[in-house]
Short mmCIF file of C-alpha atoms in Angstrom, two decimals:
data_model
loop_
_atom_site.label_atom_id
_atom_site.label_comp_id
_atom_site.label_asym_id
_atom_site.label_seq_id
_atom_site.Cartn_x
_atom_site.Cartn_y
_atom_site.Cartn_z
CA MET Z 6 -0.19 -0.04 0.27
CA ASN Z 7 0.75 3.26 -0.56
CA LEU Z 8 1.30 6.17 2.52
CA ASN Z 9 2.37 9.37 2.88
CA VAL Z 10 3.96 10.53 6.53
CA GLN Z 11 3.78 14.40 7.69
CA LEU Z 12 7.44 15.44 8.89
CA PHE Z 13 7.25 18.58 11.83
CA ALA Z 14 9.92 20.85 12.82
CA VAL Z 15 13.44 18.94 12.96
CA ALA Z 16 12.19 16.35 11.78
CA ARG Z 17 10.94 18.13 8.46
CA ASP Z 18 14.23 19.76 8.49
CA TRP Z 19 16.01 16.41 8.10
CA ALA Z 20 14.48 15.10 5.50
CA GLY Z 21 14.01 18.72 4.21
CA ARG Z 22 10.43 18.13 2.99
CA ASP Z 23 6.69 18.36 5.13
CA GLN Z 24 6.06 14.62 4.01
CA ILE Z 25 7.70 11.50 2.48
CA PRO Z 26 5.71 8.84 0.77
CA LEU Z 27 5.83 6.16 1.25
CA GLU Z 28 5.61 1.97 -0.05
CA LEU Z 29 4.60 -0.57 2.62
CA PRO Z 30 3.80 -4.46 2.52
CA ALA Z 31 0.01 -4.64 3.18
CA ASP Z 32 0.31 -5.92 6.56
CA ALA Z 33 2.74 -3.31 7.44
CA THR Z 34 2.43 -2.07 11.06
CA VAL Z 35 4.28 0.93 12.23
CA GLU Z 36 7.41 -0.70 12.83
CA ARG Z 37 7.52 -1.84 9.00
CA LEU Z 38 7.48 2.54 8.92
CA ARG Z 39 9.47 3.19 11.34
CA ARG Z 40 12.34 1.10 9.86
CA GLU Z 41 11.43 2.49 6.78
CA LEU Z 42 10.88 5.83 7.97
CA ASP Z 43 14.94 5.23 9.21
CA ARG Z 44 16.31 4.33 5.35
CA VAL Z 45 14.81 7.23 3.93
CA VAL Z 46 15.80 9.67 7.22
CA PRO Z 47 19.16 8.60 8.43
CA ARG Z 48 19.34 11.46 11.33
CA LEU Z 49 16.29 9.90 12.83
CA ALA Z 50 18.13 6.62 13.06
CA GLU Z 51 20.96 8.76 14.53
CA SER Z 52 19.29 10.81 16.97
CA GLY Z 53 18.77 7.80 19.43
CA VAL Z 54 15.30 8.66 20.22
CA ARG Z 55 12.50 6.95 18.62
CA PHE Z 56 10.05 9.84 17.47
CA ARG Z 57 6.04 8.41 18.08
CA ILE Z 58 4.17 7.96 15.35
CA ALA Z 59 1.18 8.96 14.95
CA VAL Z 60 -1.77 7.25 13.37
CA ASN Z 61 -5.59 8.93 11.94
CA ASP Z 62 -5.03 11.79 14.71
CA GLU Z 63 -4.04 9.30 17.47
CA PHE Z 64 -0.87 8.07 18.49
CA ALA Z 65 0.23 4.71 17.59
CA ALA Z 66 2.06 1.60 19.17
CA ASP Z 67 4.35 0.47 17.31
CA HIS Z 68 2.50 -3.02 16.44
CA GLN Z 69 0.14 -1.35 15.52
CA GLN Z 70 -1.53 -2.38 11.30
CA LEU Z 71 -1.94 1.19 9.39
CA HIS Z 72 -4.00 0.65 6.81
CA GLU Z 73 -4.09 2.59 3.20
CA ASN Z 74 -5.24 6.14 3.33
CA ASP Z 75 -4.60 6.06 7.00
CA SER Z 76 -2.94 9.80 7.90
CA ILE Z 77 0.16 9.15 9.17
CA ALA Z 78 2.91 11.75 11.14
CA LEU Z 79 5.77 11.63 12.43
CA ILE Z 80 5.62 13.38 16.15
CA PRO Z 81 9.60 14.43 17.36
CA PRO Z 82 9.49 15.79 21.10
CA VAL Z 83 6.76 18.14 21.49
CA SER Z 84 6.89 21.69 23.45
CA GLY Z 85 3.59 23.25 23.29
CA GLY Z 86 2.42 24.95 25.51
CA MET I 8 -13.63 26.06 23.71
CA ILE I 9 -11.00 24.28 22.32
CA GLU I 10 -8.97 26.09 19.59
CA VAL I 11 -5.67 26.63 17.91
CA THR I 12 -4.80 30.90 16.85
CA ASN I 13 -2.62 32.07 14.34
CA HIS I 14 -4.24 35.47 16.36
CA LYS I 15 -3.92 36.98 19.52
CA ILE I 16 -5.22 35.21 22.39
CA ASP I 17 -8.40 36.77 23.73
CA THR I 18 -8.38 35.63 27.12
CA ASN I 19 -11.34 37.45 27.96
CA LYS I 20 -13.14 35.36 25.77
CA LEU I 21 -12.35 32.48 27.16
CA LEU I 22 -13.13 33.15 30.39
CA ALA I 23 -16.93 34.10 29.44
CA ASP I 24 -16.93 30.58 27.97
CA VAL I 25 -16.14 29.24 30.27
CA GLN I 26 -18.58 30.67 32.97
CA SER I 27 -21.52 29.23 34.78
CA PRO I 28 -23.62 30.00 37.09
CA LEU I 29 -22.87 26.96 39.08
CA ALA I 30 -19.52 28.46 39.33
CA GLY I 31 -17.07 29.08 42.37
CA ALA I 32 -14.07 29.21 41.07
CA VAL I 33 -12.23 29.66 37.58
CA VAL I 34 -8.80 29.17 37.17
CA LEU I 35 -7.25 30.98 34.11
CA PHE I 36 -3.52 29.79 33.15
CA VAL I 37 -1.72 31.89 30.36
CA GLY I 38 1.76 31.01 29.29
CA THR I 39 4.06 33.71 28.01
CA THR I 40 7.21 33.84 25.94
CA ARG I 41 9.31 34.30 27.98
CA GLN I 42 12.82 36.51 27.67
CA LEU I 43 15.13 34.42 29.64
CA THR I 44 15.92 30.99 29.25
CA ASP I 45 18.82 29.67 31.98
CA GLY I 46 20.64 33.35 31.56
CA ARG I 47 19.81 33.22 27.46
CA GLU I 48 17.78 35.66 25.57
CA THR I 49 15.10 35.20 23.44
CA ALA I 50 13.92 37.24 20.81
CA SER I 51 10.19 35.57 20.18
CA LEU I 52 9.25 32.17 19.62
CA ASP I 53 7.18 30.41 16.40
CA TYR I 54 5.21 27.54 17.38
CA GLU I 55 3.93 24.95 14.95
CA CYS I 56 1.41 22.22 15.09
CA HIS I 57 -0.17 19.11 13.45
CA GLU I 58 -3.69 21.11 13.89
CA SER I 59 -5.85 18.05 13.71
CA MET I 60 -3.99 16.09 16.32
CA THR I 61 -4.02 18.48 18.07
CA LEU I 62 -7.33 19.57 18.45
CA ARG I 63 -8.60 15.68 18.98
CA GLN I 64 -5.84 16.02 21.49
CA PHE I 65 -7.26 19.09 23.60
CA GLU I 66 -10.46 17.41 23.05
CA LYS I 67 -9.96 14.23 24.96
CA LEU I 68 -7.66 15.76 27.54
CA ARG I 69 -10.59 17.82 28.37
CA GLN I 70 -13.00 15.04 28.35
CA GLU I 71 -10.22 13.11 30.42
CA ALA I 72 -10.13 16.13 33.10
CA THR I 73 -13.69 16.74 33.78
CA ARG I 74 -14.14 12.69 34.72
CA ARG I 75 -10.91 13.22 37.10
CA TRP I 76 -12.98 16.51 39.21
CA PRO I 77 -15.78 17.53 39.31
CA ILE I 78 -15.45 20.70 37.09
CA LEU I 79 -18.26 23.03 35.10
CA GLN I 80 -16.40 24.11 31.97
CA CYS I 81 -13.30 24.16 30.20
CA GLY I 82 -11.88 25.33 27.44
CA VAL I 83 -8.02 25.26 26.24
CA ILE I 84 -6.64 27.87 23.12
CA HIS I 85 -2.90 27.77 21.94
CA ARG I 86 -1.70 30.53 18.81
CA ILE I 87 0.76 28.82 16.92
CA GLY I 88 3.04 31.26 14.39
CA ARG I 89 5.59 34.21 15.64
CA VAL I 90 4.21 34.97 19.54
CA GLU I 91 6.57 37.58 20.41
CA ILE I 92 8.00 37.84 24.50
CA GLY I 93 5.48 38.32 26.98
CA GLU I 94 2.36 37.70 24.24
CA ALA I 95 0.58 34.21 25.46
CA SER I 96 1.20 31.44 23.35
CA ILE I 97 -1.40 29.01 25.37
CA ALA I 98 -4.38 30.21 27.22
CA VAL I 99 -6.06 26.87 29.72
CA ALA I 100 -9.27 27.89 31.48
CA VAL I 101 -11.43 25.64 33.85
CA SER I 102 -14.57 26.42 35.74
CA SER I 103 -15.65 24.18 38.91
CA PRO I 104 -18.17 24.95 42.48
CA HIS I 105 -14.55 24.74 45.05
CA ARG I 106 -11.37 26.31 44.05
CA ALA I 107 -9.41 23.24 44.55
CA ASP I 108 -10.56 21.41 41.46
CA ALA I 109 -9.98 24.29 39.60
CA PHE I 110 -6.76 24.35 40.34
CA ALA I 111 -5.95 20.77 40.28
CA ALA I 112 -7.82 20.51 36.44
CA ALA I 113 -6.22 23.46 35.12
CA SER I 114 -2.11 22.41 36.32
CA TRP I 115 -3.15 19.06 35.16
CA LEU I 116 -3.95 19.82 31.82
CA MET I 117 -0.90 21.88 31.28
CA ASP I 118 1.26 19.07 32.61
CA GLU I 119 -0.86 16.47 29.30
CA ILE I 120 -0.94 19.23 27.04
CA LYS I 121 2.58 19.67 27.38
CA GLN I 122 3.45 15.77 26.46
CA GLN I 123 0.58 14.93 25.07
CA ALA I 124 -0.28 18.04 21.73
CA PRO I 125 2.35 17.38 18.75
CA ILE I 126 2.73 21.06 18.96
CA TRP I 127 6.65 22.55 18.31
CA LYS I 128 8.56 25.78 19.29
CA ARG I 129 11.37 27.30 17.53
CA GLU I 130 13.43 29.42 19.22
CA ASN I 131 14.47 32.48 18.16
CA TRP I 132 17.54 33.70 19.99
CA ALA I 133 18.43 37.45 20.37
CA ASP I 134 21.34 36.94 18.73
CA GLY I 135 20.03 35.85 15.76
CA SER I 136 20.47 31.57 16.12
CA SER I 137 17.47 29.81 16.19
CA GLN I 138 16.15 26.55 16.86
CA TRP I 139 13.61 23.72 17.16
CA VAL I 140 13.13 22.63 21.31
CA HIS I 141 12.86 18.72 21.48
CA PRO I 142 13.20 18.28 24.77
CA GLY I 143 14.94 14.36 25.61
CA LEU I 144 16.69 15.18 21.47
CA ASP I 145 20.09 16.34 22.39
CA GLY I 146 23.12 15.98 19.94
CA PRO I 147 24.95 17.93 16.53
CA GLY I 148 23.72 20.35 14.49
CA GLU I 149 22.27 23.66 13.84
CA ASN I 150 18.46 22.16 14.47
CA LEU I 151 19.27 20.93 18.03
CA ALA I 152 17.26 22.13 21.65
CA ASP I 153 20.73 22.57 23.80
CA THR I 154 18.32 21.93 26.38
CA ALA I 155 16.57 18.34 28.25
CA GLU I 156 13.59 19.73 28.72
CA ASP I 157 10.64 22.53 28.09
CA ALA I 158 11.61 24.49 30.87
CA THR I 159 8.40 26.59 31.27
CA MET R 13 -1.50 45.95 42.59
CA ILE R 14 -3.66 45.47 45.83
CA GLU R 15 -7.59 46.81 46.31
CA VAL R 16 -10.68 46.68 47.60
CA THR R 17 -13.47 47.76 45.33
CA ASN R 18 -16.94 48.83 45.37
CA HIS R 19 -16.83 48.18 41.82
CA LYS R 20 -17.09 44.89 38.91
CA ILE R 21 -13.39 43.17 39.31
CA ASP R 22 -11.81 44.21 36.16
CA THR R 23 -10.05 41.52 35.73
CA ASN R 24 -7.32 42.09 32.28
CA LYS R 25 -6.46 44.94 34.16
CA LEU R 26 -5.11 42.85 36.98
CA LEU R 27 -3.50 40.19 34.07
CA ALA R 28 -1.74 43.75 32.25
CA ASP R 29 -0.35 44.54 36.39
CA VAL R 30 1.44 41.16 37.18
CA GLN R 31 2.65 40.61 33.31
CA SER R 32 6.79 40.89 33.22
CA PRO R 33 8.89 40.00 30.18
CA LEU R 34 10.81 37.55 32.51
CA ALA R 35 6.86 35.41 32.70
CA GLY R 36 6.65 32.37 31.52
CA ALA R 37 3.32 31.78 33.29
CA VAL R 38 0.27 33.54 34.24
CA VAL R 39 -2.08 32.37 36.86
CA LEU R 40 -5.54 33.92 37.39
CA PHE R 41 -7.85 32.93 40.08
CA VAL R 42 -11.04 34.19 39.97
CA GLY R 43 -14.03 33.85 42.40
CA THR R 44 -17.31 33.62 41.59
CA THR R 45 -20.87 34.04 43.15
CA ARG R 46 -22.31 30.53 43.06
CA GLN R 47 -25.67 29.88 42.53
CA LEU R 48 -26.15 26.94 44.68
CA THR R 49 -24.30 25.85 48.05
CA ASP R 50 -25.87 22.54 48.79
CA GLY R 51 -28.61 22.23 46.76
CA ARG R 52 -30.09 25.60 48.25
CA GLU R 53 -30.22 28.53 46.07
CA THR R 54 -28.35 31.73 46.35
CA ALA R 55 -29.90 35.25 45.01
CA SER R 56 -26.67 36.94 45.74
CA LEU R 57 -23.87 38.04 48.29
CA ASP R 58 -23.07 41.24 49.89
CA TYR R 59 -19.51 41.70 50.86
CA GLU R 60 -18.24 43.94 53.66
CA CYS R 61 -14.90 44.48 55.22
CA HIS R 62 -12.37 45.75 57.78
CA GLU R 63 -10.75 47.88 54.25
CA SER R 64 -7.24 49.22 56.12
CA MET R 65 -6.68 45.37 57.68
CA THR R 66 -7.69 43.90 54.80
CA LEU R 67 -5.19 45.79 52.39
CA ARG R 68 -2.57 45.24 54.80
CA GLN R 69 -3.71 41.39 55.17
CA PHE R 70 -3.16 41.16 51.44
CA GLU R 71 -0.19 43.17 51.14
CA LYS R 72 1.33 40.96 54.25
CA LEU R 73 0.74 37.91 52.01
CA ARG R 74 2.12 39.29 48.64
CA GLN R 75 5.37 39.32 50.46
CA GLU R 76 5.21 36.13 51.85
CA ALA R 77 3.85 34.53 48.80
CA THR R 78 7.26 36.28 47.08
CA ARG R 79 9.54 34.99 49.89
CA ARG R 80 8.18 31.51 49.65
CA TRP R 81 8.14 31.48 45.87
CA PRO R 82 10.51 32.64 42.95
CA ILE R 83 7.27 34.75 41.37
CA LEU R 84 7.69 37.69 39.60
CA GLN R 85 4.26 39.86 39.85
CA CYS R 86 1.33 38.99 42.44
CA GLY R 87 -2.56 41.29 42.50
CA VAL R 88 -5.35 40.83 44.22
CA ILE R 89 -8.09 42.62 44.44
CA HIS R 90 -11.58 42.01 46.45
CA ARG R 91 -14.98 43.36 45.76
CA ILE R 92 -17.49 44.62 48.36
CA GLY R 93 -21.04 44.98 48.30
CA ARG R 94 -23.50 43.66 46.44
CA VAL R 95 -22.47 40.89 44.12
CA GLU R 96 -24.65 39.37 41.63
CA ILE R 97 -24.58 35.55 41.06
CA GLY R 98 -21.94 34.98 37.87
CA GLU R 99 -20.01 38.14 39.18
CA ALA R 100 -16.75 37.90 40.63
CA SER R 101 -15.72 38.73 44.30
CA ILE R 102 -12.39 37.78 44.50
CA ALA R 103 -9.15 38.14 41.59
CA VAL R 104 -5.29 36.76 42.49
CA ALA R 105 -2.94 36.90 39.84
CA VAL R 106 0.57 35.58 39.75
CA SER R 107 3.42 35.58 36.96
CA SER R 108 6.58 33.56 37.90
CA PRO R 109 9.28 32.30 35.14
CA HIS R 110 8.03 28.99 35.25
CA ARG R 111 4.11 27.39 36.17
CA ALA R 112 4.39 25.19 38.51
CA ASP R 113 5.76 28.56 41.15
CA ALA R 114 2.39 31.06 40.05
CA PHE R 115 -0.08 27.83 40.31
CA ALA R 116 1.30 26.91 44.00
CA ALA R 117 1.70 30.68 44.88
CA ALA R 118 -2.23 31.84 43.39
CA SER R 119 -3.37 28.48 44.96
CA TRP R 120 -2.16 29.03 48.81
CA LEU R 121 -2.77 33.38 48.24
CA MET R 122 -6.38 31.68 47.95
CA ASP R 123 -6.16 29.53 51.35
CA GLU R 124 -4.64 32.12 52.78
CA ILE R 125 -6.97 35.18 52.28
CA LYS R 126 -9.81 33.46 53.01
CA GLN R 127 -8.38 32.74 56.98
CA GLN R 128 -6.80 35.65 57.27
CA ALA R 129 -8.56 38.94 55.27
CA PRO R 130 -11.30 40.31 57.47
CA ILE R 131 -14.14 40.04 55.37
CA TRP R 132 -17.52 39.06 55.18
CA LYS R 133 -20.11 37.41 52.86
CA ARG R 134 -23.96 37.82 53.56
CA GLU R 135 -25.65 35.21 51.75
CA ASN R 136 -29.17 36.03 50.31
CA TRP R 137 -30.85 33.36 49.08
CA ALA R 138 -33.54 33.12 46.79
CA ASP R 139 -36.35 32.38 49.17
CA GLY R 140 -35.73 36.18 50.72
CA SER R 141 -33.64 34.78 54.20
CA SER R 142 -30.21 36.19 54.35
CA GLN R 143 -27.50 35.44 56.89
CA TRP R 144 -24.06 36.17 57.61
CA VAL R 145 -21.40 33.36 56.98
CA HIS R 146 -19.00 32.78 60.03
CA PRO R 147 -17.55 29.44 59.74
CA GLY R 148 -17.30 27.53 62.70
CA LEU R 149 -19.78 29.38 64.35
CA ASP R 150 -23.43 28.41 64.49
CA GLY R 151 -26.11 28.57 67.28
CA PRO R 152 -29.16 30.35 67.19
CA GLY R 153 -31.02 33.15 65.31
CA GLU R 154 -31.39 34.51 62.18
CA ASN R 155 -27.90 35.85 61.45
CA LEU R 156 -25.92 32.66 62.01
CA ALA R 157 -24.02 30.59 59.35
CA ASP R 158 -25.60 26.96 59.04
CA THR R 159 -22.32 25.76 57.53
CA ALA R 160 -19.57 24.81 59.22
CA GLU R 161 -17.40 26.09 56.58
CA ASP R 162 -17.17 28.50 53.69
CA ALA R 163 -17.23 26.14 50.15
CA THR R 164 -16.16 28.28 48.02
CA MET U 8 -7.91 54.47 79.17
CA ASN U 9 -10.88 55.30 76.54
CA LEU U 10 -10.70 52.97 73.46
CA ASN U 11 -13.39 52.16 70.67
CA VAL U 12 -14.10 48.35 69.40
CA GLN U 13 -15.38 48.55 65.66
CA LEU U 14 -17.99 45.70 65.15
CA PHE U 15 -18.49 43.89 61.84
CA ALA U 16 -20.82 41.65 60.48
CA VAL U 17 -22.81 39.47 63.43
CA ALA U 18 -21.33 40.94 65.18
CA ARG U 19 -22.61 44.32 64.78
CA ASP U 20 -25.90 42.80 64.55
CA TRP U 21 -25.37 41.18 68.02
CA ALA U 22 -24.44 45.16 68.85
CA GLY U 23 -27.19 46.91 67.58
CA ARG U 24 -24.17 49.52 65.79
CA ASP U 25 -20.92 49.33 64.85
CA GLN U 26 -18.38 50.91 67.87
CA ILE U 27 -18.50 50.11 71.14
CA PRO U 28 -16.73 52.91 73.49
CA LEU U 29 -14.70 51.19 76.27
CA GLU U 30 -13.01 52.59 79.78
CA LEU U 31 -10.57 49.90 80.91
CA PRO U 32 -7.67 50.67 82.82
CA ALA U 33 -4.17 51.85 81.50
CA ASP U 34 -2.51 48.63 81.75
CA ALA U 35 -5.15 46.37 80.04
CA THR U 36 -5.29 43.47 77.80
CA VAL U 37 -6.69 42.18 74.54
CA GLU U 38 -7.60 39.21 77.12
CA ARG U 39 -9.13 42.39 79.23
CA LEU U 40 -10.78 43.96 76.34
CA ARG U 41 -13.03 40.52 75.48
CA ARG U 42 -13.87 40.20 78.93
CA GLU U 43 -15.25 43.48 78.74
CA LEU U 44 -16.96 42.99 74.95
CA ASP U 45 -18.09 39.92 76.29
CA ARG U 46 -19.83 41.84 79.31
CA VAL U 47 -21.41 44.31 77.26
CA VAL U 48 -22.52 41.77 74.19
CA PRO U 49 -23.70 38.63 76.31
CA ARG U 50 -23.97 37.18 72.31
CA LEU U 51 -20.21 37.28 71.78
CA ALA U 52 -19.97 34.71 74.78
CA GLU U 53 -22.71 32.76 74.29
CA SER U 54 -21.67 32.19 71.08
CA GLY U 55 -18.89 29.18 72.32
CA VAL U 56 -16.51 31.27 69.56
CA ARG U 57 -13.87 33.25 70.37
CA PHE U 58 -13.66 35.83 67.93
CA ARG U 59 -9.99 37.65 66.81
CA ILE U 60 -9.51 40.71 67.62
CA ALA U 61 -7.02 43.19 65.37
CA VAL U 62 -5.27 46.17 66.88
CA ASN U 63 -4.12 48.37 64.90
CA ASP U 64 -4.58 46.17 61.85
CA GLU U 65 -3.11 43.40 62.95
CA PHE U 66 -4.37 40.58 64.71
CA ALA U 67 -3.68 40.41 68.62
CA ALA U 68 -2.45 38.04 70.88
CA ASP U 69 -4.25 38.07 74.03
CA HIS U 70 -1.89 38.93 76.49
CA GLN U 71 -0.31 41.74 73.83
CA GLN U 72 -0.25 45.65 75.87
CA LEU U 73 -2.85 48.09 74.54
CA HIS U 74 -2.37 51.78 74.48
CA GLU U 75 -4.82 54.95 74.46
CA ASN U 76 -5.53 55.39 69.89
CA ASP U 77 -4.69 52.10 69.45
CA SER U 78 -7.18 50.96 66.60
CA ILE U 79 -9.36 48.17 66.95
CA ALA U 80 -11.21 45.75 65.66
CA LEU U 81 -13.39 42.97 66.79
CA ILE U 82 -12.93 39.99 63.53
CA PRO U 83 -15.60 37.37 63.66
CA PRO U 84 -14.87 34.39 61.40
CA VAL U 85 -14.25 35.66 58.25
CA SER U 86 -15.95 34.45 54.87
CA GLY U 87 -13.91 36.23 52.11
CA GLY U 88 -12.73 35.22 48.62
#
């Protein structure tokens, strides 16, 4: 399936763009997507910090199954307020 | 009232929004751009957020606060974009019959928002440099925050 | 800003008064006239105070709060006379670099004011009766409060 | 010495006036003044609650010495805020 990952803040700077299109197996989980992002944006893995991933506006666990048309975002450590 | 806005935060509107004839107490928290952080001078902040998720998180936190404390109304406004020194980036208001609940819920909401809302600030330092603030993340690179926690 | 007033409380003025470029947090508490107390309906409240002593107590509490917490500014306004349902009888605002201090100081100030300020309220009940509220004092007589503690 | 005691709230209602002039010995303490007030306004003693007494805008201890021209107030349990 094809998925689009929204990027914010330092992750967007590292990737040099605000979204990344990914092609993943139909049964891919959040964990699988994370590995793919680490490959495309090496600084994510190098940072030593696991960024949270949101699926359809909720934080997602690594084992969560993804589906076509899911809205996905990479969430670097937050600093709102 | 749950809102993300590009404009100055209207605390009067928020206070009016949480009013209730059953309320004996209203607590308003306003987070403002501080000029000094550990002695270093800030010129301004830029905030960005994942808007649909931020609104959803705010709504979930509001519901959770209402479940935990006997509060009447509760509202959150977060500003995004450029926020100058002294201006508000966030306002949270809670009304309740008794004051301890309003204090506890407002304080809890702020703690949770700082952990759970997908919002990021970029410090524009007075010396012209700027960097994203990502608590817990440090390492090489001009874009990395040099503080391990967000200090407000 | 330390004030006792016959007029509506202007929370904007108080918020502006405690602002500081060093502040990252402002906590405002507003105490309002509640319509229901233990199921009984209030029509309005009348407040009276020993004014010179009230101002002195407020000032002492402000100094004590500033000694206990690293806060920047702190203000108190108490209204006297008739206060209708939903209107504010008191507003307390505290600014500080970090939010936990502003929450703690504002909450402490409210606790202390309720114990130490020579101010009294008279409940005008919706049924036409009215009585002074004197926590801990009960006994015969139309003027005695029937509640053992003040509940806001 | 001659002293004037300001009354508020229920104490004023009980006394039927907002001040009470008292004549006390020159070495009178707050305790002595309290006894005099209890005599003039019996419901104070009957209430079973010791109201605080303020001297010159400060709460005063019972052993505190009073002076001519002291500003004195009887403070029933407070309910501000």
